[in-house]
Short mmCIF file of C-alpha atoms in Angstrom, two decimals:
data_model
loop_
_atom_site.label_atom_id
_atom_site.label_comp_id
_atom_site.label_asym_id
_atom_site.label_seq_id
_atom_site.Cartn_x
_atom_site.Cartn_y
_atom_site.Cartn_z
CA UNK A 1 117.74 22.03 24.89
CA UNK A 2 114.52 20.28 26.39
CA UNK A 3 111.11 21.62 23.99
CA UNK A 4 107.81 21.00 24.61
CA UNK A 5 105.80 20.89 21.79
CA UNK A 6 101.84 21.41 21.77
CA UNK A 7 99.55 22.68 19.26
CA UNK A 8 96.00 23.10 18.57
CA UNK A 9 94.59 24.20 21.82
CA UNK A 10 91.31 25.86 20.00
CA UNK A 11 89.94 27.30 23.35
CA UNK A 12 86.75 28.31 23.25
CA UNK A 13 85.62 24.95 21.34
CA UNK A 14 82.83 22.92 22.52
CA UNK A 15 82.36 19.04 22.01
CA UNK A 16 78.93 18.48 21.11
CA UNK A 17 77.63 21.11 23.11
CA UNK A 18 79.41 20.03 25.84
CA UNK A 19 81.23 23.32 27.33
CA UNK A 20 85.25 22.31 27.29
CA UNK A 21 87.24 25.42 28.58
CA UNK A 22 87.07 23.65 32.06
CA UNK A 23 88.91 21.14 30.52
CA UNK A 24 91.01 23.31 28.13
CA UNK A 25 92.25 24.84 31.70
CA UNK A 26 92.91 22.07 33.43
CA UNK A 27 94.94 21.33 30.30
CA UNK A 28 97.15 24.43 30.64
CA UNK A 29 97.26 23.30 34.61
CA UNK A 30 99.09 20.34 33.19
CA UNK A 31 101.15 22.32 30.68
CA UNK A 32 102.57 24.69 33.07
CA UNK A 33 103.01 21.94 36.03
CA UNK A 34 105.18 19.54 33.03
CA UNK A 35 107.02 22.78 32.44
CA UNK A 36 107.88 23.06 35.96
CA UNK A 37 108.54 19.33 36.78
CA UNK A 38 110.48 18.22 33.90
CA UNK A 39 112.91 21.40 33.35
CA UNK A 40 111.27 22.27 29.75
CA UNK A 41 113.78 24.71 28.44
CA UNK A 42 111.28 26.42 25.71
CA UNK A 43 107.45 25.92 25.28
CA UNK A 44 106.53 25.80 21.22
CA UNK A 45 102.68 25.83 20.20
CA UNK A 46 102.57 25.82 16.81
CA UNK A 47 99.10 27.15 16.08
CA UNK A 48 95.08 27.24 16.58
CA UNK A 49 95.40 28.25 20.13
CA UNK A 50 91.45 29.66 19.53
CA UNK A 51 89.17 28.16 17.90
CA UNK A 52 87.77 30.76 15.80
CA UNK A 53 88.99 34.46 14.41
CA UNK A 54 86.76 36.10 17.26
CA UNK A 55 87.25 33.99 19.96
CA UNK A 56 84.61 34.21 23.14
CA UNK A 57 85.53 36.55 26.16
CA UNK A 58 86.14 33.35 28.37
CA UNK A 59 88.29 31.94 25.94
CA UNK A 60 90.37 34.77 25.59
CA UNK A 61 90.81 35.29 29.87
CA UNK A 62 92.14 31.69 29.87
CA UNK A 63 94.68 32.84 27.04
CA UNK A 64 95.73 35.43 28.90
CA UNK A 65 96.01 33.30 32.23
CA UNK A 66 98.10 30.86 30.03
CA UNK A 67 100.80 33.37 29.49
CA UNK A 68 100.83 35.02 32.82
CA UNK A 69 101.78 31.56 34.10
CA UNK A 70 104.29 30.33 31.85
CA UNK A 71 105.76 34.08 31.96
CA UNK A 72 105.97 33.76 35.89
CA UNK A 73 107.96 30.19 35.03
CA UNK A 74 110.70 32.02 33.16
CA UNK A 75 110.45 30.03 30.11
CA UNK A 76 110.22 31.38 26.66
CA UNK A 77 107.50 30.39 24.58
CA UNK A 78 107.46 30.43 21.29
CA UNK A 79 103.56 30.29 19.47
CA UNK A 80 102.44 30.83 15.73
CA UNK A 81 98.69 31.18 14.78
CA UNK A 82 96.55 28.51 12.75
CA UNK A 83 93.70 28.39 10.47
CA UNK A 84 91.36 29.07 13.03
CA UNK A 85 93.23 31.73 14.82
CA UNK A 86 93.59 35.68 13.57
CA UNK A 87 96.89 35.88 12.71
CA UNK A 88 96.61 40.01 13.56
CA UNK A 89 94.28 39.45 16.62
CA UNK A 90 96.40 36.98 17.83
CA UNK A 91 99.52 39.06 17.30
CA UNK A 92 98.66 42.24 19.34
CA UNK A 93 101.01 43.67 21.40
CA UNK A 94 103.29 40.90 20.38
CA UNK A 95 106.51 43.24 20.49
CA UNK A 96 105.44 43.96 24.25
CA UNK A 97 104.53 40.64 25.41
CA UNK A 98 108.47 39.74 23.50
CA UNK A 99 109.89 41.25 27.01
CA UNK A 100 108.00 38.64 29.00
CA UNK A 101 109.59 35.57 27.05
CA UNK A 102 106.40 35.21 25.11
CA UNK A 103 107.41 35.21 21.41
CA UNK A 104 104.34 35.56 19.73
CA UNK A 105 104.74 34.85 15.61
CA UNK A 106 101.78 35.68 13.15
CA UNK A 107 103.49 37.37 10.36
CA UNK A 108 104.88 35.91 7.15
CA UNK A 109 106.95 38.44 6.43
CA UNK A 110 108.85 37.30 9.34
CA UNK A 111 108.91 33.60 8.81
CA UNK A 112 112.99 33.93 8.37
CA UNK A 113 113.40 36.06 11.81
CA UNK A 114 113.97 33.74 14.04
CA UNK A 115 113.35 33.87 18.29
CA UNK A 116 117.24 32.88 19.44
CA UNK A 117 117.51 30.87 22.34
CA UNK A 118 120.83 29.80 23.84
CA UNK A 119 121.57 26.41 26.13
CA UNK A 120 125.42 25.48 26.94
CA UNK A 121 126.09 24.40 23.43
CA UNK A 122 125.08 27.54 21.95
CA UNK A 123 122.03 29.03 20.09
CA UNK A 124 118.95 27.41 18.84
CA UNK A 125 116.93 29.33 16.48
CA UNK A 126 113.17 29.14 16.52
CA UNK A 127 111.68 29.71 13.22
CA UNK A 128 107.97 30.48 13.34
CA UNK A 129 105.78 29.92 10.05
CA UNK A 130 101.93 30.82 10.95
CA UNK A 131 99.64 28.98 8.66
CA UNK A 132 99.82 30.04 4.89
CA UNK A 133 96.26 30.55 3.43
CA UNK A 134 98.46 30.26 0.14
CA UNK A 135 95.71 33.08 -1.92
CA UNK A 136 96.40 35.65 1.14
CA UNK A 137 100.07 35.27 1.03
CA UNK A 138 101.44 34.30 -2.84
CA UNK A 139 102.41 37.93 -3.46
CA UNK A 140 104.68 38.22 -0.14
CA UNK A 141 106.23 34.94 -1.17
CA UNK A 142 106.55 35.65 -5.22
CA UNK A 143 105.43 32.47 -6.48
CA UNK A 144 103.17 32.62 -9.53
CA UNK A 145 100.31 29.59 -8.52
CA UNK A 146 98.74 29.92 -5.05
CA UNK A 147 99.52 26.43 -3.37
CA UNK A 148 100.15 25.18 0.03
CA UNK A 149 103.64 23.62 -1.20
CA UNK A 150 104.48 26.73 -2.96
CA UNK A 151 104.38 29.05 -0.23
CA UNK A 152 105.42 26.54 2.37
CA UNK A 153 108.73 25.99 0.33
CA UNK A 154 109.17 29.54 -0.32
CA UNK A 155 108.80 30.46 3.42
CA UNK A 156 111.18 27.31 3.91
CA UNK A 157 113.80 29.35 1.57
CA UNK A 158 113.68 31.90 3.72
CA UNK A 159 114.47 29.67 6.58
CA UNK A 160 117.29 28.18 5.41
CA UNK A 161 118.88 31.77 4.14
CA UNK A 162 118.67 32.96 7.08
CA UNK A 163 119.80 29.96 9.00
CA UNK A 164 122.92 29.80 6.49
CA UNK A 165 124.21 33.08 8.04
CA UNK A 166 124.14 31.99 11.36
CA UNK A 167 127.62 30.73 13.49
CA UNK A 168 128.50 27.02 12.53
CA UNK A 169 126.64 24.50 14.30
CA UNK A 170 123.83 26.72 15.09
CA UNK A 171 120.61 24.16 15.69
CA UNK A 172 117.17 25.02 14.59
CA UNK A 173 113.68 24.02 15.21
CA UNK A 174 110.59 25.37 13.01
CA UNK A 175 106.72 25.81 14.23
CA UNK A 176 104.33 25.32 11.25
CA UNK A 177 100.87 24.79 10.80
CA UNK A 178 99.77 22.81 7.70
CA UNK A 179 98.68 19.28 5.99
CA UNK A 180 102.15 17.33 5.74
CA UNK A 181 101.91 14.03 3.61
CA UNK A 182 101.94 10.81 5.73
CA UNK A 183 99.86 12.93 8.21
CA UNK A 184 96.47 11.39 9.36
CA UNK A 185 93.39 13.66 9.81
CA UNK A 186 90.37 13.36 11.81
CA UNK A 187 86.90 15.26 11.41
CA UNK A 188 87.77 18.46 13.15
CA UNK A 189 90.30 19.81 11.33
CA UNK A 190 89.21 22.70 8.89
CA UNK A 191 89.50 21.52 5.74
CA UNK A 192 92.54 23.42 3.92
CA UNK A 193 92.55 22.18 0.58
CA UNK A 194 93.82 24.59 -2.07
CA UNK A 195 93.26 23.77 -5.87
CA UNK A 196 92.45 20.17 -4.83
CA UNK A 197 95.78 19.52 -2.61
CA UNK A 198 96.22 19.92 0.72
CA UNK A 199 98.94 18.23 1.47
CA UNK A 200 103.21 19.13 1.67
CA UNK A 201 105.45 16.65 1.07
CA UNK A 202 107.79 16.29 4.62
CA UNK A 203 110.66 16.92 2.37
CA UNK A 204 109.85 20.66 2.62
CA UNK A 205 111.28 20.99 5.96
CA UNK A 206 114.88 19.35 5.05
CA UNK A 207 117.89 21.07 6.40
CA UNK A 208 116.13 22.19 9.69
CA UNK A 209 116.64 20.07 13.27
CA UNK A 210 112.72 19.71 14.14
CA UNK A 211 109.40 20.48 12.65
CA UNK A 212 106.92 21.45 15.57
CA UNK A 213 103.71 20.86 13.09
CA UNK A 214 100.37 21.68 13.74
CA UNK A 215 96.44 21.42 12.30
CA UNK A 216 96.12 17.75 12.37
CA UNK A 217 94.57 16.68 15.98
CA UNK A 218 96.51 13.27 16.16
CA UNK A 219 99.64 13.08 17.73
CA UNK A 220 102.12 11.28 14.98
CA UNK A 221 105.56 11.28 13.47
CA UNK A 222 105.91 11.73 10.39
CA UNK A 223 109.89 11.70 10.86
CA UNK A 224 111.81 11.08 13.73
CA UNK A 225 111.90 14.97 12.86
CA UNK A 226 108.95 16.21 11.79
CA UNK A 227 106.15 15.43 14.15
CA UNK A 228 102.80 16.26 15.26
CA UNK A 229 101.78 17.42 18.81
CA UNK A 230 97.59 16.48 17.89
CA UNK A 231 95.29 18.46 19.87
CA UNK A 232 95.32 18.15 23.67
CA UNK A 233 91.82 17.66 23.95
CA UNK A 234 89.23 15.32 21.56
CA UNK A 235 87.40 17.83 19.23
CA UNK A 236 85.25 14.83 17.28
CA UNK A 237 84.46 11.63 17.72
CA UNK A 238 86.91 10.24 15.33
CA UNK A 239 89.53 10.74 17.69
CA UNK A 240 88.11 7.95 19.85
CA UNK A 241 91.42 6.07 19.19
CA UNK A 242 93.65 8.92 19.82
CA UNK A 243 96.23 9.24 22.70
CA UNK A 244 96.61 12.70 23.55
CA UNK A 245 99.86 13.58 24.45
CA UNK A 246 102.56 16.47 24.24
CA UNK A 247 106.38 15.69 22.88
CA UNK A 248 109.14 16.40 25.14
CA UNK A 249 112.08 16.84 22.86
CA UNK A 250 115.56 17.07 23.80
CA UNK A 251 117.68 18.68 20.91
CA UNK A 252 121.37 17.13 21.55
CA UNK A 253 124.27 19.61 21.00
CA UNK A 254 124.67 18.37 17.15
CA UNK A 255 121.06 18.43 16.56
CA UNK A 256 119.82 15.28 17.68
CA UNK A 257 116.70 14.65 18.48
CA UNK A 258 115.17 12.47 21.14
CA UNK A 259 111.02 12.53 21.54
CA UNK A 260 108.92 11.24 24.56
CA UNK A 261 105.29 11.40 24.68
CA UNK A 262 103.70 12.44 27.75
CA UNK A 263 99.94 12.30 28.21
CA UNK A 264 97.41 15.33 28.64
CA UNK A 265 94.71 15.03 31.40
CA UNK A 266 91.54 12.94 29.72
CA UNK A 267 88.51 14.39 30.99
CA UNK A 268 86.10 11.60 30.07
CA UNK A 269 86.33 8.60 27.61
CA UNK A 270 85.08 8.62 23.78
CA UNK A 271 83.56 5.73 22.71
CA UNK A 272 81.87 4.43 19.64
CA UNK A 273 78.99 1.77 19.48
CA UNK A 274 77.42 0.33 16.76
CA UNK A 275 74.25 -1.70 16.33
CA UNK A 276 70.79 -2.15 16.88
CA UNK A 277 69.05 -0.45 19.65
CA UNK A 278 67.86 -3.86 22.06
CA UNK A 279 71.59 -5.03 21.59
CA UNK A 280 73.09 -1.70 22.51
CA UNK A 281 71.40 -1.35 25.77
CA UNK A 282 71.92 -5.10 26.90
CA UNK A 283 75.42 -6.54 25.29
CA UNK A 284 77.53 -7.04 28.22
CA UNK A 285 80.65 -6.33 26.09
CA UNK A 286 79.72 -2.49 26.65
CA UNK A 287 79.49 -1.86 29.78
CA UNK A 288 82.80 -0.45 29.97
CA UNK A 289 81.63 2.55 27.76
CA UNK A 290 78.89 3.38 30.31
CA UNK A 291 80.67 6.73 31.43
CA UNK A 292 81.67 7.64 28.40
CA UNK A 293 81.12 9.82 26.16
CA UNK A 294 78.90 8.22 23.19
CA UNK A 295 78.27 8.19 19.88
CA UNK A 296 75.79 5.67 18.84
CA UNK A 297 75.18 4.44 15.43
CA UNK A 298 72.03 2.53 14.84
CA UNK A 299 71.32 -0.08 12.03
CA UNK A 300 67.72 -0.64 12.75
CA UNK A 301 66.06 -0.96 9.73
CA UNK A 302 63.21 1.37 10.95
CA UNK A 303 63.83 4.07 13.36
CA UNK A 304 63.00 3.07 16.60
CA UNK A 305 61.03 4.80 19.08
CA UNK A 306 62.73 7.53 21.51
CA UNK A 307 66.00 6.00 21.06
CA UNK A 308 68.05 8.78 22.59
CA UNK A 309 66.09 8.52 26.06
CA UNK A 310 66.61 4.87 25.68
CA UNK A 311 70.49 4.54 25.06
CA UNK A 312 70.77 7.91 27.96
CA UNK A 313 68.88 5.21 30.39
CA UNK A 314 72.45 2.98 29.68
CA UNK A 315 74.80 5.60 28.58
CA UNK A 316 74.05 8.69 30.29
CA UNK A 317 76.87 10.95 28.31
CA UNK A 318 75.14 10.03 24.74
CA UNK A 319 75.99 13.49 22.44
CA UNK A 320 75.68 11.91 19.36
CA UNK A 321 73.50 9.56 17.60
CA UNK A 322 73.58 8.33 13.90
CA UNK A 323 71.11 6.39 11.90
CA UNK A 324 72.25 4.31 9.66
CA UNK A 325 69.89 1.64 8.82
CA UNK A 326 70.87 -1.84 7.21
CA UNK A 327 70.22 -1.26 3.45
CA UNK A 328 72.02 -1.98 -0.14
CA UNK A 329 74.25 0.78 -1.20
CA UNK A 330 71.97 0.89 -4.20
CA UNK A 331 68.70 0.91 -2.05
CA UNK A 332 66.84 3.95 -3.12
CA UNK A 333 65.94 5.00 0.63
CA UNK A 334 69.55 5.54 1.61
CA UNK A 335 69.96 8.73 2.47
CA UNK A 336 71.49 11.64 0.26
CA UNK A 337 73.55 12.35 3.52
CA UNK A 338 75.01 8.90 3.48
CA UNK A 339 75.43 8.99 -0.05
CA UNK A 340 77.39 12.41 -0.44
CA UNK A 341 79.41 11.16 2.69
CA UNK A 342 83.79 11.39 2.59
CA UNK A 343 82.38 13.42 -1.28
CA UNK A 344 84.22 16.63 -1.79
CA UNK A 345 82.43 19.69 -2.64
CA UNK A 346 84.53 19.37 -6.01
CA UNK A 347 83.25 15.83 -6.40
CA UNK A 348 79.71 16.84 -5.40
CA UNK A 349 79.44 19.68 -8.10
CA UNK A 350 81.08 17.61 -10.95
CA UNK A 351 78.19 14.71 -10.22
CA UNK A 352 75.45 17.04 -10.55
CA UNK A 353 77.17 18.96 -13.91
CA UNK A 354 76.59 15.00 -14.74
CA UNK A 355 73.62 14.14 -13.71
CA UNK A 356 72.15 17.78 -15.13
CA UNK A 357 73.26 17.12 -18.65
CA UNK A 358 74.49 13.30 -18.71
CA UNK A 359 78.28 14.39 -18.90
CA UNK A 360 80.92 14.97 -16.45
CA UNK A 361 82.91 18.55 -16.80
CA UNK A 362 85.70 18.22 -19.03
CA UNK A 363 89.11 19.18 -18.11
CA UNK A 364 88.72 22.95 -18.16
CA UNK A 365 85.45 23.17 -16.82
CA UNK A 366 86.72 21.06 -13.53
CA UNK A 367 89.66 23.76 -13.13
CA UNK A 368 86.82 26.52 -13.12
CA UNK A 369 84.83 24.69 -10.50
CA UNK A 370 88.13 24.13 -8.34
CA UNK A 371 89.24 27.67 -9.00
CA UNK A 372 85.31 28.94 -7.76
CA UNK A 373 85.95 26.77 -4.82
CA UNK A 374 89.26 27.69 -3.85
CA UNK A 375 88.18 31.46 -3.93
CA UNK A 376 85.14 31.42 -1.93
CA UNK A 377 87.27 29.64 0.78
CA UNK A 378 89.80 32.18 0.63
CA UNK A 379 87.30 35.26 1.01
CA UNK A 380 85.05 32.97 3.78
CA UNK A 381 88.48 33.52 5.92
CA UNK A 382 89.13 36.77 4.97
CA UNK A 383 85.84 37.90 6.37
CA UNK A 384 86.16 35.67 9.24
CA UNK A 385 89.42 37.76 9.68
CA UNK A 386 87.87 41.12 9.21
CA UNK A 387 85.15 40.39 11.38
#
């Protein structure tokens, strides 16, 4: 059976104000023409298809244009939802839109149902496993300390239960949407960290045939099983260095697996410079960024005068510009943004409990802050939910 596996479409995201659903269509163009041209047997997407709970009115029409056409194609899809999606909003009139091929999964109570496919070696069943906000879904899963491994491996158990009652030889492929170890992550991913983890081990997903993962916007392999699609589309510029592609995977009639990259459209460059102003706008060495998208960092030591007209005169796609001036780490003047920067809110808080009294927090007193932490992220999406 030939998958394609994609992820983390958020439609309805912008890049630095720049307006991307032009881009996010042309994207599903290319999804549905790949579909077409290389005999794709199923379509998986495992998860933040929007950007956001209540996704704009555009966005949504370009959802809905995305199904009609892979419908029409008469290939199943099977989708979960993600940390930015609404799991319920997302999963409307998913028992209807079943008929049509589209096998929409947003519930985890039914993360051991699977959607069965069949090739001419038999069945394949698709597990999907929507992202686990692990203090929404602890109860469903019975496990005592809300944790993205705990509920990952409990939904897992439910997996392989139900995959243990299926006919001898039966292959299996699960969609999930979560922070696997070995993963790299960029600056656009939603931070998901739970009780200061965010991370699975890979080992979670043992006994299955593929992992379609999700939330990280880098394409990468974690195991020549477990993989990550990335994110079609840049979101940040960290993901200057990224190649955005889809996997074509061919499942072999024992379960082997067999992954190709194939690249999504780019609709401009991302580049990175670095420097003082004069040299920016004269080294010859960039001219190849000219068309680019830009972010540009500068190291004068005083801000220079109108330096985003300036670098636009050079590079006329400049979206982002950073000062960073050429000090001592220990110079007073550097900035408190610069100095709180790659800090977690955990180890923000326990630096001012220090600076406040002249000790850190003690053991117990760091589990409070994690557990305040940990529960205003978990009502911020429940909100965003119930909006």
């Amino acid at each position: 059976m030939r998958l394609l596996h994609t992820s983390d479409w958020h439609l309805g995201r912008a890049f630095h104000r720049v307006n991307m659903l032009g881009a996010q269509a042309e994207f599903i163009g290319h999804l549905v023409t790949t579909v077409r041209e290389r005999d794709v047997d199923a379509v998986v997407v495992s998860g933040d298809v929007y950007d956001r709970a209540v996704p704009p009115l555009a966005a949504v029409e370009l959802f809905d244009e995305a199904l009609h056409r892979l419908a029409d194609l008469g290939v199943p899809t099977v989708m979960i939802s993600g940390n930015h999606d609404s799991a319920r909003r997302l999963g409307v009139g998913a028992g209807l839109i079943d008929r049509a091929g589209i096998h929409l999964r947003t519930a985890p109570s039914a993360c051991g149902t699977p959607v069965l496919l069949e090739d001419a070696f038999g069945e394949v069943a698709f597990y999907g496993l929507p992202y686990l906000e692990p203090a929404l879904v602890k109860d469903e899963f019975g496990v005592e300390k809300a944790g993205h491994e705990a509920v990952l491996a409990a939904a897992m158990d439910r997996v392989r239960a139900d995959l243990a009652t299926r006919a001898r030889g039966t292959r299996s492929v699960v969609l999930a949407h979560a922070f696997v170890t070995g993963g790299e992550a960029s600056d656009s991913e939603r931070d998901i960290t739970v009780g200061g983890v965010a991370a699975v081990p890979a080992g979670v997903f043992d006994g299955v045939d593929y992992a379609a993962l999700g939330h990280l916007h880098g394409s990468q392999t974690i195991t020549e099983r477990v993989r990550y699609s990335g994110s079609p589309l840049p979101y940040s510029f960290s993901e200057s260095d990224h190649r955005k592609t889809m996997w074509l995977v061919d499942l072999g009639a024992e379960g082997s697996v067999a992954a190709e990259r194939l690249d999504c459209p780019v609709p401009r460059t991302l580049a990175r410079v670095r420097g003082h102003l004069e040299d920016l706008l004269v080294d010859p060495d960039l001219a190849r960024h000219e068309e680019a998208w830009v972010e540009a960092t500068l190291t004068d030591p005083v801000r220079p005068a109108d330096p985003m007209a300036r670098l636009a005169e050079r590079f006329p796609h400049t979206l982002s510009l950073v000062f960073e001036p050429e000090r001592a780490p220990d110079d007073p003047d550097v900035s408190y943004a610069r100095r709180l920067a790659g800090r977690s809110d955990q180890e923000i808080a326990e630096d001012f409990v220090a600076h406040v009294r002249g000790a850190g927090p003690d053991a117990r007193e760091q589990a409070v802050l994690q557990d305040v932490f940990d529960t205003v992220r978990a009502d911020d999406t429940v909100r965003e939910v119930a909006r």
